[in-house]
PDB file of C-alpha atoms and ligand atoms in Angstrom:
ATOM      1  CA  UNK A   1     -45.712 -41.911  43.116  1.00 45.00           C
ATOM      2  CA  UNK A   2     -45.546 -38.588  41.375  1.00 46.00           C
ATOM      3  CA  UNK A   3     -46.622 -37.982  37.822  1.00 52.00           C
ATOM      4  CA  UNK A   4     -43.523 -37.551  35.719  1.00 65.00           C
ATOM      5  CA  UNK A   5     -45.071 -37.083  32.337  1.00 73.00           C
ATOM      6  CA  UNK A   6     -47.929 -34.998  31.014  1.00 76.00           C
ATOM      7  CA  UNK A   7     -50.068 -35.538  27.966  1.00 79.00           C
ATOM      8  CA  UNK A   8     -49.819 -33.071  25.115  1.00 85.00           C
ATOM      9  CA  UNK A   9     -52.800 -34.789  23.481  1.00 92.00           C
ATOM     10  CA  UNK A  10     -56.401 -34.363  24.578  1.00 91.00           C
ATOM     11  CA  UNK A  11     -59.693 -36.181  24.144  1.00 90.00           C
ATOM     12  CA  UNK A  12     -60.206 -34.245  20.890  1.00 90.00           C
ATOM     13  CA  UNK A  13     -57.169 -35.925  19.378  1.00 91.00           C
ATOM     14  CA  UNK A  14     -58.282 -39.464  20.159  1.00 92.00           C
ATOM     15  CA  UNK A  15     -59.092 -41.775  17.251  1.00 90.00           C
ATOM     16  CA  UNK A  16     -62.791 -42.660  17.675  1.00 89.00           C
ATOM     17  CA  UNK A  17     -63.169 -46.003  19.431  1.00 89.00           C
ATOM     18  CA  UNK A  18     -65.179 -47.412  16.537  1.00 85.00           C
ATOM     19  CA  UNK A  19     -62.386 -46.580  14.132  1.00 85.00           C
ATOM     20  CA  UNK A  20     -59.858 -48.180  16.469  1.00 86.00           C
ATOM     21  CA  UNK A  21     -61.939 -51.347  16.662  1.00 81.00           C
ATOM     22  CA  UNK A  22     -62.330 -51.552  12.908  1.00 76.00           C
ATOM     23  CA  UNK A  23     -58.873 -50.498  11.853  1.00 78.00           C
ATOM     24  CA  UNK A  24     -57.765 -53.815  10.480  1.00 68.00           C
ATOM     25  CA  UNK A  25     -60.645 -53.845   8.105  1.00 64.00           C
ATOM     26  CA  UNK A  26     -60.013 -50.242   7.190  1.00 64.00           C
ATOM     27  CA  UNK A  27     -56.561 -51.078   6.075  1.00 64.00           C
ATOM     28  CA  UNK A  28     -57.712 -54.274   4.361  1.00 55.00           C
ATOM     29  CA  UNK A  29     -55.701 -57.242   3.253  1.00 42.00           C
ATOM     30  CA  UNK A  30     -54.542 -58.231   6.741  1.00 38.00           C
ATOM     31  CA  UNK A  31     -52.944 -61.567   7.381  1.00 34.00           C
ATOM     32  CA  UNK A  32     -50.022 -61.439   4.981  1.00 34.00           C
ATOM     33  CA  UNK A  33     -47.295 -63.359   6.710  1.00 34.00           C
ATOM     34  CA  UNK A  34     -44.046 -61.689   7.521  1.00 36.00           C
ATOM     35  CA  UNK A  35     -45.568 -58.245   7.676  1.00 41.00           C
ATOM     36  CA  UNK A  36     -45.562 -56.960  11.229  1.00 43.00           C
ATOM     37  CA  UNK A  37     -49.049 -55.662  11.595  1.00 42.00           C
ATOM     38  CA  UNK A  38     -50.192 -58.100   8.973  1.00 39.00           C
ATOM     39  CA  UNK A  39     -51.435 -55.420   6.653  1.00 38.00           C
ATOM     40  CA  UNK A  40     -51.217 -54.758   2.964  1.00 37.00           C
ATOM     41  CA  UNK A  41     -50.983 -51.569   0.926  1.00 38.00           C
ATOM     42  CA  UNK A  42     -53.136 -48.733   2.267  1.00 37.00           C
ATOM     43  CA  UNK A  43     -54.471 -48.133  -1.252  1.00 38.00           C
ATOM     44  CA  UNK A  44     -56.960 -50.947  -0.676  1.00 38.00           C
ATOM     45  CA  UNK A  45     -58.642 -48.999   2.085  1.00 38.00           C
ATOM     46  CA  UNK A  46     -60.050 -46.531  -0.369  1.00 38.00           C
ATOM     47  CA  UNK A  47     -62.012 -49.286  -2.068  1.00 34.00           C
ATOM     48  CA  UNK A  48     -63.934 -50.132   1.097  1.00 33.00           C
ATOM     49  CA  UNK A  49     -67.503 -49.035   1.560  1.00 40.00           C
ATOM     50  CA  UNK A  50     -68.066 -47.082   4.767  1.00 28.00           C
ATOM     51  CA  UNK A  51     -70.858 -49.431   5.821  1.00 26.00           C
ATOM     52  CA  UNK A  52     -68.418 -52.318   5.853  1.00 30.00           C
ATOM     53  CA  UNK A  53     -67.155 -50.779   9.118  1.00 29.00           C
ATOM     54  CA  UNK A  54     -70.134 -52.393  10.774  1.00 27.00           C
ATOM     55  CA  UNK A  55     -69.392 -55.910   9.658  1.00 30.00           C
ATOM     56  CA  UNK A  56     -66.528 -56.711  11.946  1.00 27.00           C
ATOM     57  CA  UNK A  57     -66.131 -55.602  15.513  1.00 31.00           C
ATOM     58  CA  UNK A  58     -62.469 -56.063  16.116  1.00 43.00           C
ATOM     59  CA  UNK A  59     -59.300 -56.404  14.099  1.00 52.00           C
ATOM     60  CA  UNK A  60     -56.077 -57.108  15.890  1.00 62.00           C
ATOM     61  CA  UNK A  61     -52.740 -58.687  15.470  1.00 88.00           C
ATOM     62  CA  UNK A  62     -52.211 -61.495  17.890  1.00 94.00           C
ATOM     63  CA  UNK A  63     -50.733 -64.375  15.968  1.00 94.00           C
ATOM     64  CA  UNK A  64     -51.153 -66.791  18.874  1.00 97.00           C
ATOM     65  CA  UNK A  65     -54.815 -66.780  17.866  1.00 96.00           C
ATOM     66  CA  UNK A  66     -54.229 -66.988  14.147  1.00 94.00           C
ATOM     67  CA  UNK A  67     -52.962 -64.804  11.341  1.00 89.00           C
ATOM     68  CA  UNK A  68     -56.364 -64.124   9.787  1.00 85.00           C
ATOM     69  CA  UNK A  69     -57.577 -60.600  10.281  1.00 77.00           C
ATOM     70  CA  UNK A  70     -60.563 -61.552  12.390  1.00 81.00           C
ATOM     71  CA  UNK A  71     -58.922 -64.434  14.260  1.00 89.00           C
ATOM     72  CA  UNK A  72     -57.912 -62.603  17.468  1.00 89.00           C
ATOM     73  CA  UNK A  73     -61.385 -61.116  17.945  1.00 85.00           C
ATOM     74  CA  UNK A  74     -62.925 -64.510  17.302  1.00 90.00           C
ATOM     75  CA  UNK A  75     -60.587 -66.745  19.294  1.00 95.00           C
ATOM     76  CA  UNK A  76     -58.824 -64.696  21.976  1.00 95.00           C
ATOM     77  CA  UNK A  77     -61.786 -65.143  24.312  1.00 95.00           C
ATOM     78  CA  UNK A  78     -60.400 -68.616  24.962  1.00 97.00           C
ATOM     79  CA  UNK A  79     -57.496 -67.111  26.889  1.00 98.00           C
ATOM     80  CA  UNK A  80     -57.969 -67.376  30.662  1.00 98.00           C
ATOM     81  CA  UNK A  81     -56.815 -64.054  32.086  1.00 98.00           C
ATOM     82  CA  UNK A  82     -57.863 -64.622  35.692  1.00 97.00           C
ATOM     83  CA  UNK A  83     -55.897 -65.551  37.635  1.00 97.00           C
ATOM     84  CA  UNK A  84     -52.816 -64.122  35.936  1.00 98.00           C
ATOM     85  CA  UNK A  85     -49.270 -64.348  37.169  1.00 98.00           C
ATOM     86  CA  UNK A  86     -46.196 -62.537  35.934  1.00 98.00           C
ATOM     87  CA  UNK A  87     -42.849 -64.162  36.589  1.00 98.00           C
ATOM     88  CA  UNK A  88     -40.210 -61.508  37.178  1.00 98.00           C
ATOM     89  CA  UNK A  89     -36.706 -62.899  37.225  1.00 98.00           C
ATOM     90  CA  UNK A  90     -33.108 -62.504  36.149  1.00 98.00           C
ATOM     91  CA  UNK A  91     -31.061 -59.625  37.503  1.00 99.00           C
ATOM     92  CA  UNK A  92     -33.568 -58.386  40.088  1.00 98.00           C
ATOM     93  CA  UNK A  93     -33.459 -58.105  43.871  1.00 98.00           C
ATOM     94  CA  UNK A  94     -36.907 -59.606  44.396  1.00 98.00           C
ATOM     95  CA  UNK A  95     -37.548 -62.241  41.767  1.00 98.00           C
ATOM     96  CA  UNK A  96     -40.818 -64.115  41.985  1.00 98.00           C
ATOM     97  CA  UNK A  97     -44.241 -64.876  40.670  1.00 98.00           C
ATOM     98  CA  UNK A  98     -46.337 -61.764  41.051  1.00 98.00           C
ATOM     99  CA  UNK A  99     -50.089 -61.944  40.746  1.00 98.00           C
ATOM    100  CA  UNK A 100     -51.638 -59.363  38.453  1.00 98.00           C
ATOM    101  CA  UNK A 101     -53.781 -58.093  41.351  1.00 97.00           C
ATOM    102  CA  UNK A 102     -50.717 -57.653  43.537  1.00 97.00           C
ATOM    103  CA  UNK A 103     -48.980 -55.673  40.839  1.00 98.00           C
ATOM    104  CA  UNK A 104     -52.026 -53.490  40.226  1.00 97.00           C
ATOM    105  CA  UNK A 105     -52.476 -52.761  43.916  1.00 98.00           C
ATOM    106  CA  UNK A 106     -48.982 -51.281  44.056  1.00 97.00           C
ATOM    107  CA  UNK A 107     -49.024 -49.316  40.824  1.00 98.00           C
ATOM    108  CA  UNK A 108     -50.354 -45.901  39.886  1.00 95.00           C
ATOM    109  CA  UNK A 109     -52.903 -46.472  37.125  1.00 97.00           C
ATOM    110  CA  UNK A 110     -53.504 -43.478  34.897  1.00 95.00           C
ATOM    111  CA  UNK A 111     -54.870 -42.710  31.471  1.00 95.00           C
ATOM    112  CA  UNK A 112     -52.423 -41.690  28.781  1.00 95.00           C
ATOM    113  CA  UNK A 113     -53.300 -40.579  25.300  1.00 94.00           C
ATOM    114  CA  UNK A 114     -50.531 -41.696  22.978  1.00 95.00           C
ATOM    115  CA  UNK A 115     -49.863 -41.509  19.288  1.00 94.00           C
ATOM    116  CA  UNK A 116     -49.618 -45.048  17.935  1.00 91.00           C
ATOM    117  CA  UNK A 117     -47.791 -45.681  14.640  1.00 92.00           C
ATOM    118  CA  UNK A 118     -47.799 -49.044  12.952  1.00 87.00           C
ATOM    119  CA  UNK A 119     -45.034 -50.160  10.681  1.00 85.00           C
ATOM    120  CA  UNK A 120     -47.196 -50.160   7.561  1.00 81.00           C
ATOM    121  CA  UNK A 121     -47.800 -46.416   7.797  1.00 84.00           C
ATOM    122  CA  UNK A 122     -51.141 -45.872   9.435  1.00 85.00           C
ATOM    123  CA  UNK A 123     -51.419 -43.996  12.684  1.00 88.00           C
ATOM    124  CA  UNK A 124     -53.940 -43.267  15.379  1.00 89.00           C
ATOM    125  CA  UNK A 125     -54.261 -41.749  18.835  1.00 89.00           C
ATOM    126  CA  UNK A 126     -55.241 -44.170  21.576  1.00 90.00           C
ATOM    127  CA  UNK A 127     -56.179 -43.580  25.228  1.00 92.00           C
ATOM    128  CA  UNK A 128     -54.454 -46.285  27.260  1.00 94.00           C
ATOM    129  CA  UNK A 129     -54.781 -47.040  30.938  1.00 96.00           C
ATOM    130  CA  UNK A 130     -51.743 -48.396  32.632  1.00 98.00           C
ATOM    131  CA  UNK A 131     -48.727 -47.833  34.821  1.00 98.00           C
ATOM    132  CA  UNK A 132     -45.122 -47.014  34.151  1.00 98.00           C
ATOM    133  CA  UNK A 133     -42.898 -50.011  33.574  1.00 98.00           C
ATOM    134  CA  UNK A 134     -40.243 -48.063  35.492  1.00 98.00           C
ATOM    135  CA  UNK A 135     -42.398 -48.242  38.630  1.00 98.00           C
ATOM    136  CA  UNK A 136     -42.680 -52.006  38.340  1.00 98.00           C
ATOM    137  CA  UNK A 137     -38.916 -52.287  37.864  1.00 98.00           C
ATOM    138  CA  UNK A 138     -38.405 -50.156  40.935  1.00 98.00           C
ATOM    139  CA  UNK A 139     -40.741 -52.409  42.908  1.00 98.00           C
ATOM    140  CA  UNK A 140     -38.719 -55.534  42.127  1.00 98.00           C
ATOM    141  CA  UNK A 141     -35.332 -53.825  42.365  1.00 98.00           C
ATOM    142  CA  UNK A 142     -33.023 -53.920  39.353  1.00 98.00           C
ATOM    143  CA  UNK A 143     -29.486 -55.176  39.943  1.00 98.00           C
ATOM    144  CA  UNK A 144     -26.675 -52.924  38.695  1.00 98.00           C
ATOM    145  CA  UNK A 145     -25.504 -55.460  36.085  1.00 98.00           C
ATOM    146  CA  UNK A 146     -28.858 -55.425  34.292  1.00 98.00           C
ATOM    147  CA  UNK A 147     -28.880 -53.694  30.916  1.00 98.00           C
ATOM    148  CA  UNK A 148     -31.959 -55.031  29.131  1.00 99.00           C
ATOM    149  CA  UNK A 149     -35.497 -56.163  29.846  1.00 99.00           C
ATOM    150  CA  UNK A 150     -36.919 -59.225  28.082  1.00 99.00           C
ATOM    151  CA  UNK A 151     -40.659 -59.901  27.817  1.00 99.00           C
ATOM    152  CA  UNK A 152     -42.528 -63.078  27.055  1.00 99.00           C
ATOM    153  CA  UNK A 153     -46.153 -63.720  26.106  1.00 98.00           C
ATOM    154  CA  UNK A 154     -48.136 -66.660  27.463  1.00 98.00           C
ATOM    155  CA  UNK A 155     -47.769 -69.872  25.487  1.00 98.00           C
ATOM    156  CA  UNK A 156     -50.882 -72.001  25.935  1.00 98.00           C
ATOM    157  CA  UNK A 157     -51.542 -74.465  23.153  1.00 98.00           C
ATOM    158  CA  UNK A 158     -54.883 -75.386  24.767  1.00 98.00           C
ATOM    159  CA  UNK A 159     -56.122 -71.824  24.608  1.00 98.00           C
ATOM    160  CA  UNK A 160     -54.206 -70.421  21.659  1.00 98.00           C
ATOM    161  CA  UNK A 161     -55.100 -72.147  18.462  1.00 97.00           C
ATOM    162  CA  UNK A 162     -52.531 -70.197  16.461  1.00 97.00           C
ATOM    163  CA  UNK A 163     -49.472 -71.590  18.234  1.00 97.00           C
ATOM    164  CA  UNK A 164     -50.080 -74.896  16.467  1.00 97.00           C
ATOM    165  CA  UNK A 165     -48.570 -73.175  13.410  1.00 95.00           C
ATOM    166  CA  UNK A 166     -44.918 -72.196  13.247  1.00 94.00           C
ATOM    167  CA  UNK A 167     -45.588 -68.700  11.857  1.00 92.00           C
ATOM    168  CA  UNK A 168     -43.431 -67.286  14.648  1.00 95.00           C
ATOM    169  CA  UNK A 169     -41.069 -68.969  17.070  1.00 97.00           C
ATOM    170  CA  UNK A 170     -43.304 -69.279  20.165  1.00 98.00           C
ATOM    171  CA  UNK A 171     -43.551 -67.878  22.747  1.00 98.00           C
ATOM    172  CA  UNK A 172     -43.707 -64.340  21.372  1.00 98.00           C
ATOM    173  CA  UNK A 173     -40.852 -62.326  22.867  1.00 98.00           C
ATOM    174  CA  UNK A 174     -39.775 -58.685  22.945  1.00 98.00           C
ATOM    175  CA  UNK A 175     -37.065 -56.619  24.527  1.00 98.00           C
ATOM    176  CA  UNK A 176     -36.033 -53.117  25.509  1.00 99.00           C
ATOM    177  CA  UNK A 177     -32.803 -51.590  26.654  1.00 98.00           C
ATOM    178  CA  UNK A 178     -33.054 -50.813  30.374  1.00 98.00           C
ATOM    179  CA  UNK A 179     -32.993 -47.039  29.850  1.00 98.00           C
ATOM    180  CA  UNK A 180     -35.839 -47.350  27.323  1.00 98.00           C
ATOM    181  CA  UNK A 181     -37.763 -49.528  29.754  1.00 98.00           C
ATOM    182  CA  UNK A 182     -37.296 -46.998  32.543  1.00 98.00           C
ATOM    183  CA  UNK A 183     -38.323 -44.030  30.431  1.00 97.00           C
ATOM    184  CA  UNK A 184     -41.504 -42.492  31.869  1.00 96.00           C
ATOM    185  CA  UNK A 185     -43.268 -42.845  28.511  1.00 97.00           C
ATOM    186  CA  UNK A 186     -42.990 -46.639  28.586  1.00 98.00           C
ATOM    187  CA  UNK A 187     -46.311 -47.984  29.735  1.00 98.00           C
ATOM    188  CA  UNK A 188     -47.598 -51.337  30.903  1.00 98.00           C
ATOM    189  CA  UNK A 189     -51.133 -51.069  29.594  1.00 98.00           C
ATOM    190  CA  UNK A 190     -54.059 -52.621  31.417  1.00 98.00           C
ATOM    191  CA  UNK A 191     -56.881 -50.938  29.509  1.00 95.00           C
ATOM    192  CA  UNK A 192     -57.907 -48.790  26.590  1.00 92.00           C
ATOM    193  CA  UNK A 193     -60.740 -46.360  25.928  1.00 91.00           C
ATOM    194  CA  UNK A 194     -61.464 -46.443  29.651  1.00 92.00           C
ATOM    195  CA  UNK A 195     -62.149 -50.191  29.731  1.00 92.00           C
ATOM    196  CA  UNK A 196     -60.070 -53.187  30.724  1.00 95.00           C
ATOM    197  CA  UNK A 197     -57.944 -54.505  27.846  1.00 94.00           C
ATOM    198  CA  UNK A 198     -59.938 -56.821  25.611  1.00 92.00           C
ATOM    199  CA  UNK A 199     -58.242 -60.202  25.248  1.00 95.00           C
ATOM    200  CA  UNK A 200     -57.433 -59.565  21.604  1.00 92.00           C
ATOM    201  CA  UNK A 201     -55.543 -56.420  22.556  1.00 92.00           C
ATOM    202  CA  UNK A 202     -53.352 -58.242  25.064  1.00 96.00           C
ATOM    203  CA  UNK A 203     -55.227 -58.705  28.339  1.00 97.00           C
ATOM    204  CA  UNK A 204     -54.448 -58.389  31.100  1.00 98.00           C
ATOM    205  CA  UNK A 205     -51.082 -56.697  30.580  1.00 98.00           C
ATOM    206  CA  UNK A 206     -49.215 -55.483  27.502  1.00 98.00           C
ATOM    207  CA  UNK A 207     -46.400 -53.161  26.648  1.00 98.00           C
ATOM    208  CA  UNK A 208     -46.861 -49.776  24.944  1.00 98.00           C
ATOM    209  CA  UNK A 209     -43.794 -47.833  23.816  1.00 98.00           C
ATOM    210  CA  UNK A 210     -45.144 -44.850  21.910  1.00 97.00           C
ATOM    211  CA  UNK A 211     -41.960 -43.880  20.062  1.00 98.00           C
ATOM    212  CA  UNK A 212     -41.599 -47.381  18.621  1.00 98.00           C
ATOM    213  CA  UNK A 213     -43.606 -49.197  15.987  1.00 95.00           C
ATOM    214  CA  UNK A 214     -46.724 -51.060  17.105  1.00 93.00           C
ATOM    215  CA  UNK A 215     -45.177 -54.484  16.862  1.00 93.00           C
ATOM    216  CA  UNK A 216     -43.039 -53.804  19.967  1.00 97.00           C
ATOM    217  CA  UNK A 217     -46.302 -53.888  21.952  1.00 96.00           C
ATOM    218  CA  UNK A 218     -46.016 -57.434  23.292  1.00 98.00           C
ATOM    219  CA  UNK A 219     -49.348 -58.714  24.572  1.00 98.00           C
ATOM    220  CA  UNK A 220     -50.505 -60.887  27.489  1.00 98.00           C
ATOM    221  CA  UNK A 221     -47.145 -60.799  29.248  1.00 99.00           C
ATOM    222  CA  UNK A 222     -46.298 -63.651  31.644  1.00 99.00           C
ATOM    223  CA  UNK A 223     -42.606 -63.096  32.142  1.00 99.00           C
ATOM    224  CA  UNK A 224     -40.255 -60.148  32.529  1.00 99.00           C
ATOM    225  CA  UNK A 225     -36.540 -60.901  32.777  1.00 99.00           C
ATOM    226  CA  UNK A 226     -33.724 -58.476  33.515  1.00 99.00           C
ATOM    227  CA  UNK A 227     -30.586 -59.443  31.627  1.00 98.00           C
ATOM    228  CA  UNK A 228     -27.136 -58.172  30.752  1.00 98.00           C
ATOM    229  CA  UNK A 229     -27.384 -59.049  27.075  1.00 98.00           C
ATOM    230  CA  UNK A 230     -29.696 -57.930  24.289  1.00 98.00           C
ATOM    231  CA  UNK A 231     -32.733 -60.225  24.267  1.00 98.00           C
ATOM    232  CA  UNK A 232     -34.200 -61.694  21.078  1.00 98.00           C
ATOM    233  CA  UNK A 233     -37.409 -60.232  19.650  1.00 98.00           C
ATOM    234  CA  UNK A 234     -40.000 -62.209  17.706  1.00 97.00           C
ATOM    235  CA  UNK A 235     -40.105 -60.118  14.542  1.00 95.00           C
ATOM    236  CA  UNK A 236     -36.354 -59.779  14.391  1.00 96.00           C
ATOM    237  CA  UNK A 237     -36.030 -63.556  14.677  1.00 97.00           C
ATOM    238  CA  UNK A 238     -38.618 -63.986  11.938  1.00 94.00           C
ATOM    239  CA  UNK A 239     -37.068 -61.470   9.548  1.00 94.00           C
ATOM    240  CA  UNK A 240     -33.953 -59.638  10.707  1.00 96.00           C
ATOM    241  CA  UNK A 241     -33.625 -57.669   7.479  1.00 94.00           C
ATOM    242  CA  UNK A 242     -37.011 -56.059   7.972  1.00 93.00           C
ATOM    243  CA  UNK A 243     -37.296 -55.759  11.754  1.00 94.00           C
ATOM    244  CA  UNK A 244     -34.513 -54.599  14.039  1.00 97.00           C
ATOM    245  CA  UNK A 245     -34.198 -54.621  17.809  1.00 98.00           C
ATOM    246  CA  UNK A 246     -34.874 -50.918  18.271  1.00 98.00           C
ATOM    247  CA  UNK A 247     -37.886 -50.430  15.980  1.00 97.00           C
ATOM    248  CA  UNK A 248     -37.949 -46.705  16.640  1.00 98.00           C
ATOM    249  CA  UNK A 249     -40.384 -44.739  14.516  1.00 97.00           C
ATOM    250  CA  UNK A 250     -38.037 -43.145  12.003  1.00 97.00           C
ATOM    251  CA  UNK A 251     -39.158 -41.464   8.781  1.00 97.00           C
ATOM    252  CA  UNK A 252     -35.587 -41.636   7.458  1.00 96.00           C
ATOM    253  CA  UNK A 253     -35.350 -45.418   7.554  1.00 95.00           C
ATOM    254  CA  UNK A 254     -37.632 -47.146   5.107  1.00 93.00           C
ATOM    255  CA  UNK A 255     -38.889 -50.625   5.687  1.00 90.00           C
ATOM    256  CA  UNK A 256     -37.406 -52.711   2.849  1.00 90.00           C
ATOM    257  CA  UNK A 257     -40.856 -53.013   1.318  1.00 88.00           C
ATOM    258  CA  UNK A 258     -42.346 -49.569   1.943  1.00 88.00           C
ATOM    259  CA  UNK A 259     -41.523 -45.997   2.821  1.00 91.00           C
ATOM    260  CA  UNK A 260     -41.873 -44.867   6.432  1.00 93.00           C
ATOM    261  CA  UNK A 261     -41.776 -41.162   5.587  1.00 96.00           C
ATOM    262  CA  UNK A 262     -45.505 -40.511   5.848  1.00 95.00           C
ATOM    263  CA  UNK A 263     -48.520 -41.906   7.638  1.00 92.00           C
ATOM    264  CA  UNK A 264     -52.253 -42.025   7.176  1.00 86.00           C
ATOM    265  CA  UNK A 265     -54.190 -41.080  10.308  1.00 85.00           C
ATOM    266  CA  UNK A 266     -57.150 -43.366  10.855  1.00 81.00           C
ATOM    267  CA  UNK A 267     -60.417 -41.677  11.609  1.00 74.00           C
ATOM    268  CA  UNK A 268     -60.075 -38.760   9.244  1.00 66.00           C
ATOM    269  CA  UNK A 269     -62.220 -40.526   6.669  1.00 64.00           C
ATOM    270  CA  UNK A 270     -61.121 -43.019   4.089  1.00 62.00           C
ATOM    271  CA  UNK A 271     -59.486 -40.388   1.921  1.00 68.00           C
ATOM    272  CA  UNK A 272     -57.651 -38.699   4.786  1.00 70.00           C
ATOM    273  CA  UNK A 273     -54.453 -37.109   3.621  1.00 81.00           C
ATOM    274  CA  UNK A 274     -51.154 -38.629   4.530  1.00 88.00           C
ATOM    275  CA  UNK A 275     -48.966 -36.546   6.786  1.00 92.00           C
ATOM    276  CA  UNK A 276     -45.235 -36.614   7.441  1.00 95.00           C
ATOM    277  CA  UNK A 277     -44.152 -39.079  10.101  1.00 96.00           C
ATOM    278  CA  UNK A 278     -42.152 -37.515  12.902  1.00 96.00           C
ATOM    279  CA  UNK A 279     -38.892 -38.849  14.261  1.00 97.00           C
ATOM    280  CA  UNK A 280     -39.638 -40.943  17.370  1.00 97.00           C
ATOM    281  CA  UNK A 281     -43.318 -40.484  16.518  1.00 97.00           C
ATOM    282  CA  UNK A 282     -42.951 -36.905  17.766  1.00 96.00           C
ATOM    283  CA  UNK A 283     -41.704 -37.911  21.231  1.00 96.00           C
ATOM    284  CA  UNK A 284     -38.562 -35.753  21.152  1.00 95.00           C
ATOM    285  CA  UNK A 285     -37.916 -36.386  24.824  1.00 95.00           C
ATOM    286  CA  UNK A 286     -36.498 -39.832  24.012  1.00 97.00           C
ATOM    287  CA  UNK A 287     -33.938 -38.580  21.456  1.00 97.00           C
ATOM    288  CA  UNK A 288     -31.147 -38.407  24.037  1.00 97.00           C
ATOM    289  CA  UNK A 289     -31.448 -42.161  24.656  1.00 98.00           C
ATOM    290  CA  UNK A 290     -29.881 -42.642  21.233  1.00 98.00           C
ATOM    291  CA  UNK A 291     -27.185 -39.967  21.283  1.00 98.00           C
ATOM    292  CA  UNK A 292     -24.198 -41.095  19.262  1.00 97.00           C
ATOM    293  CA  UNK A 293     -25.994 -44.091  17.749  1.00 98.00           C
ATOM    294  CA  UNK A 294     -26.415 -44.606  14.034  1.00 97.00           C
ATOM    295  CA  UNK A 295     -30.157 -45.251  13.798  1.00 97.00           C
ATOM    296  CA  UNK A 296     -29.833 -46.459  10.220  1.00 95.00           C
ATOM    297  CA  UNK A 297     -27.689 -49.316  11.494  1.00 95.00           C
ATOM    298  CA  UNK A 298     -29.678 -49.733  14.697  1.00 96.00           C
ATOM    299  CA  UNK A 299     -33.176 -49.680  13.210  1.00 96.00           C
TER     300      UNK A 299
HETATM  301  N1  MTE B 301     -48.008 -59.712  20.885  1.00 58.53           N
HETATM  302  C1  MTE B 301     -48.144 -61.035  20.760  1.00 58.53           C
HETATM  303  N2  MTE B 301     -47.993 -61.810  21.842  1.00 58.53           N
HETATM  304  N3  MTE B 301     -48.431 -61.627  19.573  1.00 58.53           N
HETATM  305  C2  MTE B 301     -48.570 -60.890  18.423  1.00 58.53           C
HETATM  306  O1  MTE B 301     -48.816 -61.464  17.353  1.00 58.53           O
HETATM  307  N4  MTE B 301     -48.504 -58.666  17.413  1.00 58.53           N
HETATM  308  C3  MTE B 301     -47.809 -57.366  17.498  1.00 58.53           C
HETATM  309  C4  MTE B 301     -48.089 -56.641  18.805  1.00 58.53           C
HETATM  310  N5  MTE B 301     -48.014 -57.562  19.934  1.00 58.53           N
HETATM  311  C5  MTE B 301     -48.416 -59.480  18.502  1.00 58.53           C
HETATM  312  C6  MTE B 301     -48.146 -58.917  19.786  1.00 58.53           C
HETATM  313  C7  MTE B 301     -48.129 -56.523  16.380  1.00 58.53           C
HETATM  314  S1  MTE B 301     -47.488 -56.977  14.858  1.00 58.53           S
HETATM  315  C8  MTE B 301     -48.877 -55.380  16.525  1.00 58.53           C
HETATM  316  S2  MTE B 301     -49.084 -54.300  15.213  1.00 58.53           S
HETATM  317  C9  MTE B 301     -49.538 -55.052  17.791  1.00 58.53           C
HETATM  318  O2  MTE B 301     -49.389 -56.070  18.751  1.00 58.53           O
HETATM  319  C10 MTE B 301     -51.016 -54.820  17.548  1.00 58.53           C
HETATM  320  O3  MTE B 301     -51.682 -54.507  18.717  1.00 58.53           O
HETATM  321  P1  MTE B 301     -53.251 -54.184  18.660  1.00 58.53           P
HETATM  322  O4  MTE B 301     -53.916 -55.344  17.989  1.00 58.53           O
HETATM  323  O5  MTE B 301     -53.705 -53.992  20.057  1.00 58.53           O
HETATM  324  O6  MTE B 301     -53.335 -52.947  17.836  1.00 58.53           O
END
């Protein structure tokens, strides 16, 4: 498979791994329900002492393991990720249960350094390892009637203590339009910072769509379904006024509870200046996917 996309970012741009691992604490106040990303006002971050970075090793959002800010790091280890099977079904030529190893053996794994922008206005630059979702779709053969791709996270009450609580409608689900899914930027991530994905970040397989807000990054995927109708998404089901299907990074569309016009890069120190957020997170190459669409309506 040929490389169809090249990084404009380099190792110098990457958010230090330690900052990435501690970002939830940096932003403080995580766990507020109904906030994708589970974070509170960035102002709190400035009150933190730098040495508090050391206290916690990992802050993630993975509500299947709890909504507390340290829950995923503490409890996601319980998830069995080997063996792992992904059911691929719906409007495909070769539906079936594909083992993770089988998928990996047929995919081109590469490192990609992407800007990552969360809905609450912090940003970072993360080196992911993964393969293009488009390559996987090509492998299974998409039928002409297909227009969308639906994703589903594992639902394992025995291993996921958080699913005992109805904070979201389990299993966690996400969706993309087929052209978004086939775009060469859309990555199925299998690792970050040169290592396999930690469980709390969505092992063994998660979605990364760098021109969309972080909450589109569905973790620990067990099912991919090609459909002809727009699939539901977890955050939209939980709060349709705040979270739309598209979730494109868009400085012109404010979240009902905060502005999206600027962002605070993590890793530039606690008092790092905010900078303007770019349309599509700066990934201009995806703009044509939305030609003629009102992105205020379709947020
Ligand atoms: N996927 C599942 N299955 N469950 C979740 O709770 N949280 C989402 C997304 N994917 C979530 C999920 C949200 S709100 C965010 S911001 C990102 O994962 C966070 O990914 P990270 O912890 O690797 O930064």
